[in-house]
Every structure is written in C-alpha cells, then in structure tokens.
Short mmCIF file of C-alpha atoms in Angstrom, two decimals:
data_model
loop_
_atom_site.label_atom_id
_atom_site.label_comp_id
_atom_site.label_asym_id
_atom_site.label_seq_id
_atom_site.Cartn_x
_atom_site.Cartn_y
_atom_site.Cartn_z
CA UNK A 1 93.55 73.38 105.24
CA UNK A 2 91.89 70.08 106.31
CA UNK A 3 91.26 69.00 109.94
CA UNK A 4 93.79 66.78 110.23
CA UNK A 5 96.16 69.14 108.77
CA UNK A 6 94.98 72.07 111.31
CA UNK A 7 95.07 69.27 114.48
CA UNK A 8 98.62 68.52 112.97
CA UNK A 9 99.25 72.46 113.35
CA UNK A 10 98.09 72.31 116.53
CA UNK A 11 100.27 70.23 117.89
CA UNK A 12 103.53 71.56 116.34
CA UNK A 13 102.18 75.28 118.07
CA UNK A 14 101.54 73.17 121.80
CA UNK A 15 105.26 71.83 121.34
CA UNK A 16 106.59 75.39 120.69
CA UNK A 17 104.91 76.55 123.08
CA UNK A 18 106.06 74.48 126.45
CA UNK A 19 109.74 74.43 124.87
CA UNK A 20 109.12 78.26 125.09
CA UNK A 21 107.57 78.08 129.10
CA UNK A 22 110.38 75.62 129.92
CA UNK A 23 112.70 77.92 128.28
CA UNK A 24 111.45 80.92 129.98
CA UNK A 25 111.59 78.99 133.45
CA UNK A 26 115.37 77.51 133.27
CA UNK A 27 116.60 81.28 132.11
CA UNK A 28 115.27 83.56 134.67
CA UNK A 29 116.61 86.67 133.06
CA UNK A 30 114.17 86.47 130.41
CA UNK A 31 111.11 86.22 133.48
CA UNK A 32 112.45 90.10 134.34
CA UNK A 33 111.57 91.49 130.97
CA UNK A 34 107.97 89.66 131.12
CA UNK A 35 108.17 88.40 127.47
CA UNK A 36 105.64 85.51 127.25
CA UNK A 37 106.14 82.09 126.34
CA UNK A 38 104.07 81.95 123.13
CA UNK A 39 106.88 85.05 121.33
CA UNK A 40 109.76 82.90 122.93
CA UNK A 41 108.91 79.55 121.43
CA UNK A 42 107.65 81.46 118.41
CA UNK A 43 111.00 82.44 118.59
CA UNK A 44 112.61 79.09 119.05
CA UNK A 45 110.58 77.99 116.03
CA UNK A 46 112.03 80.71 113.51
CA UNK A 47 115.58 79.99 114.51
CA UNK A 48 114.88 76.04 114.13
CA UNK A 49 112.90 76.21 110.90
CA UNK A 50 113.34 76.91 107.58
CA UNK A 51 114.60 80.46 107.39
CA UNK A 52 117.37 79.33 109.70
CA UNK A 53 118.92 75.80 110.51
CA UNK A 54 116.43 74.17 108.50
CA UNK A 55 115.95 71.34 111.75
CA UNK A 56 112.05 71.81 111.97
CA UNK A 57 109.72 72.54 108.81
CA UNK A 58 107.31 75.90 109.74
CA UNK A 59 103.87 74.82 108.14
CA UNK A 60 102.87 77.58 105.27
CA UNK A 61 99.67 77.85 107.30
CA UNK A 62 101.33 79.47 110.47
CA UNK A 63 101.26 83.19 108.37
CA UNK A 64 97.63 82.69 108.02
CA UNK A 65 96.66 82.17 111.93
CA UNK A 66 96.51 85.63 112.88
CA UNK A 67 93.68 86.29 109.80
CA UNK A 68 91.36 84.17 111.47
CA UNK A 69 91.79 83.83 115.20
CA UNK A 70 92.18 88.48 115.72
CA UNK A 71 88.25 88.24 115.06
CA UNK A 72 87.26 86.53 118.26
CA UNK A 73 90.25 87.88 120.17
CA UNK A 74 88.95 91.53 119.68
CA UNK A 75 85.57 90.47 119.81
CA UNK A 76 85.94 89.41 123.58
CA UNK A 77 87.49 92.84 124.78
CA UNK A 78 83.94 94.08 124.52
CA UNK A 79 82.34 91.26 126.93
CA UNK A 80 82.13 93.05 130.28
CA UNK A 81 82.71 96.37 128.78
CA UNK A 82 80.28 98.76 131.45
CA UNK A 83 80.99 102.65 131.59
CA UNK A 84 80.41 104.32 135.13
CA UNK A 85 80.38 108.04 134.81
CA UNK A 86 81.20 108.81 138.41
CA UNK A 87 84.83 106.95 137.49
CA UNK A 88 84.69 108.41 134.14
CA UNK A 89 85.08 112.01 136.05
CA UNK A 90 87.31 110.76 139.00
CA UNK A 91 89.94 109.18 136.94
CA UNK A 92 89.54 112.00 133.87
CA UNK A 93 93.11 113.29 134.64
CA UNK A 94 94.99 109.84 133.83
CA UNK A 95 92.62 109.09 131.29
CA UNK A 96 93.92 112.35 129.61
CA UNK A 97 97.51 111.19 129.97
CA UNK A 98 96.83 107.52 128.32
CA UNK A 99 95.00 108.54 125.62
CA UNK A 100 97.49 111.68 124.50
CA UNK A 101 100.18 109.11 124.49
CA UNK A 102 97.79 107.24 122.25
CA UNK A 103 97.59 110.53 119.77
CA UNK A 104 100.87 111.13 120.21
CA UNK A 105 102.19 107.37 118.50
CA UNK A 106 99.78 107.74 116.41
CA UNK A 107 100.77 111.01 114.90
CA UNK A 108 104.19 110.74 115.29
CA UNK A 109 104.94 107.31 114.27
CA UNK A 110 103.51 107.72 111.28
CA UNK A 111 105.41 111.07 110.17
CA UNK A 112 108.85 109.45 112.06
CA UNK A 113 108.34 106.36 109.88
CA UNK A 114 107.89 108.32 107.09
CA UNK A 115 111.10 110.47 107.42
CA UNK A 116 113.34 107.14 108.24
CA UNK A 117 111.62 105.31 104.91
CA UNK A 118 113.47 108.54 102.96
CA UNK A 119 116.92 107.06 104.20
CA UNK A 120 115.73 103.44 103.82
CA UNK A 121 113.46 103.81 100.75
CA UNK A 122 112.54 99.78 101.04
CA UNK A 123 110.60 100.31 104.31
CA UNK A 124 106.64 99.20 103.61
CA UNK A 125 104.11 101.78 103.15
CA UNK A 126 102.83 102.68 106.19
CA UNK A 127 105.26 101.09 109.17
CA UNK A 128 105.43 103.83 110.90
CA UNK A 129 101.67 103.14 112.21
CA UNK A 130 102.51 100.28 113.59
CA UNK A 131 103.96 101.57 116.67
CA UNK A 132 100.96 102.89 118.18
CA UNK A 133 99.46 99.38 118.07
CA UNK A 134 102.66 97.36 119.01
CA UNK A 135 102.95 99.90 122.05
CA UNK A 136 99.82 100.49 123.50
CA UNK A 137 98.63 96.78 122.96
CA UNK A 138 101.72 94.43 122.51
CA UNK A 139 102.11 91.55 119.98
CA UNK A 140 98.24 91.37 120.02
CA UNK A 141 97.21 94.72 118.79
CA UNK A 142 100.28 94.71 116.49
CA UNK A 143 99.27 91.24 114.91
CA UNK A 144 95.44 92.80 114.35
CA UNK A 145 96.95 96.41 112.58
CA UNK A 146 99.78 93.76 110.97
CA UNK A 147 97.22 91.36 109.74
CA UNK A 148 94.61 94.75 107.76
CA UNK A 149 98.05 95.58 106.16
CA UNK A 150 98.25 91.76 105.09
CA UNK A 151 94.71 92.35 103.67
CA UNK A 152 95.64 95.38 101.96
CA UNK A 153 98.41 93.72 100.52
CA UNK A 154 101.67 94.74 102.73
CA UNK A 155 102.14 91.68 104.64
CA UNK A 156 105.57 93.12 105.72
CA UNK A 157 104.01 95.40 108.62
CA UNK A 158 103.06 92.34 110.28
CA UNK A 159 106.78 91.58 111.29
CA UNK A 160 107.88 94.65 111.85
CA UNK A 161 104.62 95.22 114.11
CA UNK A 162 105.81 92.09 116.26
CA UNK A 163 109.36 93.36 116.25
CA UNK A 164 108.25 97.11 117.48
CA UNK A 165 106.06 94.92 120.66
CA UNK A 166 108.68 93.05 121.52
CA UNK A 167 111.15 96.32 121.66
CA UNK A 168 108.72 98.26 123.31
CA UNK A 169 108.24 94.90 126.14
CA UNK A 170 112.51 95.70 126.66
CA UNK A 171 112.46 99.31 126.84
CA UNK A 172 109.24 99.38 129.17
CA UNK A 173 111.25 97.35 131.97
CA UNK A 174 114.60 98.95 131.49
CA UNK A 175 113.58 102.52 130.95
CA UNK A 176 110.71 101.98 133.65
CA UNK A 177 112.67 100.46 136.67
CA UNK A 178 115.16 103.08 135.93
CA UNK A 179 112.34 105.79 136.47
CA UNK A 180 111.24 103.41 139.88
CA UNK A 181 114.80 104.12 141.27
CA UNK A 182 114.91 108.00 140.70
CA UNK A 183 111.68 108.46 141.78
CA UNK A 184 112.01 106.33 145.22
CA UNK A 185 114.57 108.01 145.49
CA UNK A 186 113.64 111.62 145.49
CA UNK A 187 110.41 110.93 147.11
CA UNK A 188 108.04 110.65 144.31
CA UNK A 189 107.05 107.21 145.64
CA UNK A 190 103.65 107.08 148.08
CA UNK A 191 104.03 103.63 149.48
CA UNK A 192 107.42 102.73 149.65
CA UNK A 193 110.72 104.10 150.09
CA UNK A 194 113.03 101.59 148.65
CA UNK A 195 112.05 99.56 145.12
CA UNK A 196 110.31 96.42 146.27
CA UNK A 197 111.81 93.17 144.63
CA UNK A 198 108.82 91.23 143.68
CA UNK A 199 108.64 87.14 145.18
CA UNK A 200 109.80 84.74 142.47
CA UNK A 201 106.76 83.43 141.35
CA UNK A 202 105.07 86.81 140.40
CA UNK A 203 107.80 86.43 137.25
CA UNK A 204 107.51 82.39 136.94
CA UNK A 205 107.22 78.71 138.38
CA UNK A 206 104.39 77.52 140.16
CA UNK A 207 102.14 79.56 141.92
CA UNK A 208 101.76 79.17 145.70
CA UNK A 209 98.95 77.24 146.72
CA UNK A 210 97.11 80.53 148.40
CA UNK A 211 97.76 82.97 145.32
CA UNK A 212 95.92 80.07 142.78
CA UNK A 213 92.57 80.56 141.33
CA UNK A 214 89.56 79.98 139.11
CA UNK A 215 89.98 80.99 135.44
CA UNK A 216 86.20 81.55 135.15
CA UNK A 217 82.99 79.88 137.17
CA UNK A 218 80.30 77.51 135.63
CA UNK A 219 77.31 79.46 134.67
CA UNK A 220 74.89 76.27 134.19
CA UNK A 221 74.70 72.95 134.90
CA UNK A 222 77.03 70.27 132.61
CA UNK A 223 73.96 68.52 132.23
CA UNK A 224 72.58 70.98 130.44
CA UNK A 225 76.23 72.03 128.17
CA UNK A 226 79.40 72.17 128.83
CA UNK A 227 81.17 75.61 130.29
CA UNK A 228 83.61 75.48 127.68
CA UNK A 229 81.06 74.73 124.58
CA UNK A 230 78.70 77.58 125.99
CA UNK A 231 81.71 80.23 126.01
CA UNK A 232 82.89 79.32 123.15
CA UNK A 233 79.54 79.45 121.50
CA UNK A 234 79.08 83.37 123.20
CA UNK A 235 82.55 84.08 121.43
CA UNK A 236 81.59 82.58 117.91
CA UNK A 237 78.46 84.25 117.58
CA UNK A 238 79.69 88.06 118.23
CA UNK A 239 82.12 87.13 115.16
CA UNK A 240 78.90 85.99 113.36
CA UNK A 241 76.86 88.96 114.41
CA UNK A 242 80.10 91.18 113.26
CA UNK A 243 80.00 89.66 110.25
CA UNK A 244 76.26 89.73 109.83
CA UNK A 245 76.51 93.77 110.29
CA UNK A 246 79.28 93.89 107.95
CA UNK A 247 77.33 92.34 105.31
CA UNK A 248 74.15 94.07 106.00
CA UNK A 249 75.71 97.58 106.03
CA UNK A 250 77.08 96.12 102.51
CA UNK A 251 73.94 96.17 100.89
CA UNK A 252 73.57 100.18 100.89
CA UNK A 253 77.52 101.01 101.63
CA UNK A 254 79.72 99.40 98.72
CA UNK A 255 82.88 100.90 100.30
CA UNK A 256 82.35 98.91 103.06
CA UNK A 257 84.29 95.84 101.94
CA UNK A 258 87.68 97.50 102.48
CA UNK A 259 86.89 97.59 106.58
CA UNK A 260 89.17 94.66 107.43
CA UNK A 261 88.49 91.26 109.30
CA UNK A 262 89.24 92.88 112.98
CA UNK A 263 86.14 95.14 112.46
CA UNK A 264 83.88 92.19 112.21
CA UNK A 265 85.14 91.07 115.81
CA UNK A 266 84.80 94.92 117.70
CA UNK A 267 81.43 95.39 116.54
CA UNK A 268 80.12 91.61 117.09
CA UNK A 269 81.40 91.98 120.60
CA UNK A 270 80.05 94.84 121.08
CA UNK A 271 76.42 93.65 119.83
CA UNK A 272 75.98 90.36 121.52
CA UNK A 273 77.93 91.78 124.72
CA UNK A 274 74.83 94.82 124.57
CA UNK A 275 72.33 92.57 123.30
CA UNK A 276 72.56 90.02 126.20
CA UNK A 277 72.77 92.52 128.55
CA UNK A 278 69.14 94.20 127.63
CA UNK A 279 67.26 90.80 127.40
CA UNK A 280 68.63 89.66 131.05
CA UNK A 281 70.64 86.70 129.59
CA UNK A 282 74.39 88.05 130.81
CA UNK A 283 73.96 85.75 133.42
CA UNK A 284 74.94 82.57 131.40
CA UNK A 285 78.18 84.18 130.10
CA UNK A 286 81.20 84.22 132.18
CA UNK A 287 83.11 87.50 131.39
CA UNK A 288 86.33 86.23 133.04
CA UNK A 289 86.53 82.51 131.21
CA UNK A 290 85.70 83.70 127.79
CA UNK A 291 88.82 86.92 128.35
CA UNK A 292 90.43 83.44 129.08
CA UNK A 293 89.78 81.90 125.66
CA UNK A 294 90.74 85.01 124.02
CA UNK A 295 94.20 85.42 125.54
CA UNK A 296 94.50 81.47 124.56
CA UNK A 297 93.74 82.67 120.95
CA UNK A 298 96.57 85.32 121.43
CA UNK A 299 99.06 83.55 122.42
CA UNK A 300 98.89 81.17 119.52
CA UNK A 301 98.76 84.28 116.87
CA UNK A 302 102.08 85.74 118.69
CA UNK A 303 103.66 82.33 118.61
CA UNK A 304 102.66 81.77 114.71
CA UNK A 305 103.69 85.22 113.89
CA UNK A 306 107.16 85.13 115.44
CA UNK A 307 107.56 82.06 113.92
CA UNK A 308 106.94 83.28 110.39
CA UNK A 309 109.00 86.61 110.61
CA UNK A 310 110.37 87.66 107.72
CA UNK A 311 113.91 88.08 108.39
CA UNK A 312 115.54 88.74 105.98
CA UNK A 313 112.96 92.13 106.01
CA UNK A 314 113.92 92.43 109.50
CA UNK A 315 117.72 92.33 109.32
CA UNK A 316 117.61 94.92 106.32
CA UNK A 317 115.82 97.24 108.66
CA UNK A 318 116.65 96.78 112.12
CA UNK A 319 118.99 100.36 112.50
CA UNK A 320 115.49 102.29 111.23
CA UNK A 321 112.94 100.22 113.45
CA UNK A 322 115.42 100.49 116.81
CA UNK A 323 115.49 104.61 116.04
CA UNK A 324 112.00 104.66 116.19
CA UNK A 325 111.76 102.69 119.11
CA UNK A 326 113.76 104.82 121.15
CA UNK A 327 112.62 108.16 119.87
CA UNK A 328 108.47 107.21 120.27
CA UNK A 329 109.71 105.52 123.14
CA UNK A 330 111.45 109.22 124.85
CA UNK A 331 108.62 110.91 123.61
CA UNK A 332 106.08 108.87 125.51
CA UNK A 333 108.04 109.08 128.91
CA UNK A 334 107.98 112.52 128.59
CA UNK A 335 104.30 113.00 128.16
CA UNK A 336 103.94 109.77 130.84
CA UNK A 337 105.92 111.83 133.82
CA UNK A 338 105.20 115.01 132.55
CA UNK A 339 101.56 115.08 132.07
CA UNK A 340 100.93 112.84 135.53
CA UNK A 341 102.54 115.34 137.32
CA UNK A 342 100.68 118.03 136.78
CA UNK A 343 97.66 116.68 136.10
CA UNK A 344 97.29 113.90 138.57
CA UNK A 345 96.80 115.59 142.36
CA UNK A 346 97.10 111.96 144.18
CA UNK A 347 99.80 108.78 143.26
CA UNK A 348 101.14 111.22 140.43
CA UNK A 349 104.33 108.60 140.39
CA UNK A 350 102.07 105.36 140.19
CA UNK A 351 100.00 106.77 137.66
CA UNK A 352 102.73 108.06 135.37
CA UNK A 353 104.68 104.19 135.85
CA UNK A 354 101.41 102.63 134.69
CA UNK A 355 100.84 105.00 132.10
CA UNK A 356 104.75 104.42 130.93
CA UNK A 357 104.25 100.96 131.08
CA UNK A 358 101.01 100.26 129.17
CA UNK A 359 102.37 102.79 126.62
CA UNK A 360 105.80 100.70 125.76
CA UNK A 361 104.74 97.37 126.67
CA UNK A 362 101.44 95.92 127.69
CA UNK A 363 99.37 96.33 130.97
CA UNK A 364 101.43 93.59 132.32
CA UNK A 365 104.17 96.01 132.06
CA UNK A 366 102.17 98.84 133.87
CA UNK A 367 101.01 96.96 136.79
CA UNK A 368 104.90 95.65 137.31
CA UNK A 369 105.93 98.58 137.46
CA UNK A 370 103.42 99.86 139.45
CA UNK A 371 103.84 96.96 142.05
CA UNK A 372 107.04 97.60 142.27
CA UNK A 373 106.46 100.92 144.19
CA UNK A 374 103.01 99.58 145.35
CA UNK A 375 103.91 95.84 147.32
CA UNK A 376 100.68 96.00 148.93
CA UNK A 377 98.67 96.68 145.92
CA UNK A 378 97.43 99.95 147.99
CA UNK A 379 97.69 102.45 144.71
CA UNK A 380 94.12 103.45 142.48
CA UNK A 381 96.68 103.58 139.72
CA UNK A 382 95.66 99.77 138.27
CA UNK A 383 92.22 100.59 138.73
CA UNK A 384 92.25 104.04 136.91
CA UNK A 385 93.71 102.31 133.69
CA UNK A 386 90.76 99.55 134.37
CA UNK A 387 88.52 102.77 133.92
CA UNK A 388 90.59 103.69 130.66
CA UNK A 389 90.76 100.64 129.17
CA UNK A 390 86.56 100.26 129.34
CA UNK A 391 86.09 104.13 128.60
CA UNK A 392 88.58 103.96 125.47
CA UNK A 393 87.71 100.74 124.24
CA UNK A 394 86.50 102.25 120.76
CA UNK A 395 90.35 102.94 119.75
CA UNK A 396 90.79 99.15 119.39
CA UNK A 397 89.00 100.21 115.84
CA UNK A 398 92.08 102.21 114.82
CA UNK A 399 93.51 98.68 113.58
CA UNK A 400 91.37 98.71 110.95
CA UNK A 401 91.08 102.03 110.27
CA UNK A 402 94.90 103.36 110.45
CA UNK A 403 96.00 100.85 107.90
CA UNK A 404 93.05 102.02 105.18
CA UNK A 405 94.17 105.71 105.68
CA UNK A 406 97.65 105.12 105.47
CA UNK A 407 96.95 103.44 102.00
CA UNK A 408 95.99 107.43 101.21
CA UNK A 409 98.64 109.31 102.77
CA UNK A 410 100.12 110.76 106.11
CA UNK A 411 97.05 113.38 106.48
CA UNK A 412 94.48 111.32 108.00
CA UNK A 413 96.63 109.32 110.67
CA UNK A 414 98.40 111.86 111.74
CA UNK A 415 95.59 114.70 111.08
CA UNK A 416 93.27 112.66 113.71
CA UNK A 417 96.39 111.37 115.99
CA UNK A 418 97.63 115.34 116.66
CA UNK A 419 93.67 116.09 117.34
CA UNK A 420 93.18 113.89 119.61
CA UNK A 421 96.45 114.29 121.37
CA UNK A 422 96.35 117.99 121.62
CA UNK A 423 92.36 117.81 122.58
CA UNK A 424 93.48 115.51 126.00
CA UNK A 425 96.33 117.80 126.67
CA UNK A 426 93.99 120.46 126.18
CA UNK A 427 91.16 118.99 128.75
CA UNK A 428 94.37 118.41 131.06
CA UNK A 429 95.59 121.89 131.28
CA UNK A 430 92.45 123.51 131.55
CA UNK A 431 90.87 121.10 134.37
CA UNK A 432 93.76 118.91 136.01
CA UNK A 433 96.57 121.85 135.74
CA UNK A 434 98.41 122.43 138.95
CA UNK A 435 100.37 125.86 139.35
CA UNK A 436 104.16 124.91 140.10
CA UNK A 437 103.87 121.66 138.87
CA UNK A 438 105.41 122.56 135.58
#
C-alpha cells in the first residue's frame, strides 16, 4: 500500500461514510435501533461492490484496516483509566451482574457454538467466542477478537463477529424497550411512570445549539504543536511502547509471538497512560480528544469490515448465528433482571436496563435504555457501569487471549468463563443477596 493508494482509500471510506449519515438521517427508523453510520455505509458499500451489483469496486485493502488501526483503538481505552476503591465497594453489586454476564457469553457461547457447528459442520473453529466480544463491546470488540482469528488464520470469525454486533444492537432495543414497558408498568421504574420518548435529536440531526460541545480542550499553546499532532503523538507511542514490551518480553519468552496485534495496544496504553501519570506530565494529554481519535479509528474498521463481509459465509450460516443470538441473548436478560434484583438494593430496574443493554449492544444501548426510564438523567445506573468499565478494563485482553485458547479446545474458554461467572454470582449471593427477592 502506497500513500496515494491509502489517501485514495480514504476517500472512498469518507464517501461511504456520509452516504451512510445521510442515509441514517432521511430513514428515521434506522435512528431507533442506534446502528451507526460507519456499519450502514459499510453496508451500502457491500451491496454496491463487488460481491453484489458490481457498481463500486471494494479496494482489497479494506480487509486489512482492522489489523492495523484495533492497536491504537484499544490502546486509548486505558488513557484516563483511575480506580477509586470507595466506588469499587459502592457499586460492587452491579459490577457483579456485568461481569457474570461477561462469564456467562464467554462460557456459553463457546460450548453453544460448538453444539450448532455439529449440525452445520462448516462453521469456523471457534465462532462461538465471538459473541462475548460482539455483545459486550459491539462491532469494535468483535473486529479486535475477529481480526486475532485473522492472525491465526480463520479470517471467517471476523464476519460473523460483525454480524453477531449488529444482531445483538437489534435485540438490545427491541427486547429492552419491551422490558421498559413491563417494568413502568408494574412499578419497577424510580423516576418515571410512563416510558419517556426521547427529543429527536438524541437519535439524529443537528444538535441544539445548548446541548453542543467541545470534543476535547487544547492542552498547550499552537505555537508550541498542534492539539491534534500532540494527541496523536500520545496515541502512537503507547502502540510503540506495546510493541516495545512485546518484543522485549520476546527475548526470554519465545511463545510470546502468538499474543496477537490487540495486545500490543492494551499494554502500551496502559504504560504510557501510568507512565505519564507518575512523572506529572498527564497534564499535556487530553483524555477526552484522544477517546475522540479512537472512536474515529472505529468507525472506519466497522465501515471496512462490513464492507468486506463474506457473504456468501454469512448466507450459509445465518439460521445457526440467529439461534445463538437469541439463546445468549435470553440467557443474558435473565441474569440482567434477575441478578439486579436481588442484588442491587437502590434503581434495581435502571441497573438491570443498563446492564441488558451494554450486554446485547454497546453502552450506547445501556444508557438509552436507561434514559428512557431516567429523562432527567437522575439514576447512578450510567455512573456505576463508568465504575465497571474502569474496574474491568483488563477483560479487553480476552480478544487476544480467547482466540489462542480456542485454537486448543473448549476447556480453557469456557473453563475460565464458568469461573468467573459463578465467582461474581457467588460474591453476589453472599454480600448483595436480599431475602424475598428471589
């Protein structure tokens, strides 16, 4: 790839992309079901290139975005990444919930895909993992579990993985607003007492003047570098320093080569983040703009991934994949609802929406839902999956790791998902338990 030929790229993915906004804004259906603009133009490109009408040629070098950008996109999870123990303690009883879910996919996607692949013998090794990734983290987690499977040779789990997310985004709204109903109205609901219809621009359009604001704020003077270049430079380096470590722990670990690109970004971020912090010099990064750059980087790899789905992989196995959507799906709304009510003593409701949401869709997902019973944005439910989501950061490594055990065998994935499932549920009962709740 040259730099003209990656600028050329570039501007075939910024086309696809505003047909997909534009698209998204003249259909308003589609706003409801909060799938982004990046997986409906990728869409839009599949059915207009080559594997359909042929109209627009897909460059070969779409398939290979998601191997380079998933390093800095992980990478940036860990800037800002702080752990407060008091919250840690206070919000223990949904973390419990989230992260049994977690086990729970984990375990039982990879046994469920295992069973369907009996009856559909062509499935790729290992799809069943993917679920745990396309659920808890959408199309972006799914692209960096999709993309070690591309690197251990099954490039096939990358589609399904994107298929799975964008599933999971359907059932999350449908199966969650249906949840919002019954539970305004038998009483579950602390804030409100009928479902609150969101205003139009919370699902598109332009945003009114009063709800707009910065995407990040200049740490230095432009004299000095530009906010952008400095970031961006912040981002680079963690890869760098990931890929420093990697090497290093090379020279005395051999096996070490098979830990797959996404690695590099976790434990780069994760260094520099750390590293800046000790030596006083977090002041010059900007937390917010380079989460920003990251979820830039995402949206090209779900464009360039939907655009390069295999189909005719898809259509072979699309009974199989929708069975274990629903059934992981079920599962998860049971533990969701089940677990939040007895473990959870305030905004039991809230907390199980977000935790049904996140677990099926994204956190976009969550906090609809949430707001949907929460108008005034009054609930700790957002904030205790904020507490989560810094706490449990560490699972992000399970999309390198789940793909390397699968290449092994069941044991491992599902050995470690049941554990850590049944150790949450554990912690749950014995501190959060609530007599009658059951």
């Amino acid at each position: 790839m040259t730099v003209s030929s990656l600028f050329g790229d570039m501007i075939i993915i910024a086309l696809f992309m505003l047909t997909g906004f534009f698209a998204r804004e003249i259909i308003k259906p589609i706003q409801r079901l909060f799938l982004p603009s990046s997986l409906i133009g990728g869409l839009i490109a599949l059915i207009l290139g080559q594997q359909m009408l042929g109209i627009v040629e897909i460059p070969a070098s779409f398939s290979s975005f998601s191997n380079v950008l998933i390093a800095p996109i992980l990478a940036a999870l860990l800037f800002g990444v702080t752990i407060n123990r008091k919250k840690i303690v206070g919000y223990l009883d949904y973390i419990c919930v989230e992260q049994a879910i977690y086990g729970m996919q984990m375990c039982l996607g990879a046994g469920l895909g295992a069973a369907l692949a009996v009856i559909w013998p062509g499935l790729p090794l290992g799809w069943g993992s993917m679920g745990v990734f396309a659920f808890q983290g959408g199309h972006g987690n799914a692209g960096a579990a999709g993309q070690t499977y591309t690197e251990l040779g099954i490039p096939e789990n990358l589609s399904i993985g994107m298929v799975l997310a964008t599933f999971g985004l359907i059932v999350a709204m449908l199966a969650g607003m249906i949840m919002v109903n019954i539970g305004v109205r038998k009483g579950w609901s602390k804030f409100v007492k009928d479902p609150q219809k969101q205003p139009s621009w919370y699902y598109g359009g332009a945003l009114p003047e009063d709800k707009r604001g910065p995407i990040g704020l200049t740490v230095t003077s432009s004299i000095s570098i530009n906010h952008l270049a400095l970031q961006a430079g912040w981002l680079l380096t963690a890869v760098f320093a990931g890929r420093m470590l990697i090497q290093l722990v090379g020279l005395f670990w051999d096996s070490v080569s098979v830990l797959p690109t996404v690695m590099q970004g976790i434990a780069g971020g994760a260094i520099v983040w750390n590293a800046a912090r000790l030596v006083k010099l977090e002041r010059f990064i900007d937390v917010k703009f380079i989460h920003q750059m990251s979820g830039f980087l995402l949206e090209v790899v779900v464009l360039t991934a939907m655009a390069t789905l295999d189909l005719e992989l898809i259509s072979t196995f699309i009974v199989p994949i929708v069975v274990y959507t629903l059934v992981c799906s079920a599962v998860t709304l049971m533990i969701a609802f089940g677990g939040c009510k007895l473990f959870c003593r305030e905004e039991w409701f809230e907390k199980a929406l977000m935790a049904y949401g996140v677990g099926t869709g994204n956190t976009a997902t969550g906090l609809a839902l949430v707001r949907a019973v929460d108008p005034d944005s009054q609930s700790a439910a957002p904030d205790n999956h904020g507490i989560y989501s810094a706490v449990m950061c560490w699972k992000e490594a399970f999309a390198g790791l789940v793909p390397v055990w699968m290449m092994t065998g069941l044991g491992m994935t599902m050995g470690v998902g049941a554990v850590m499932c049944a150790v949450c549920l554990g912690i749950g009962f014995a501190l959060f338990a609530r007599p009658g709740k059951a």
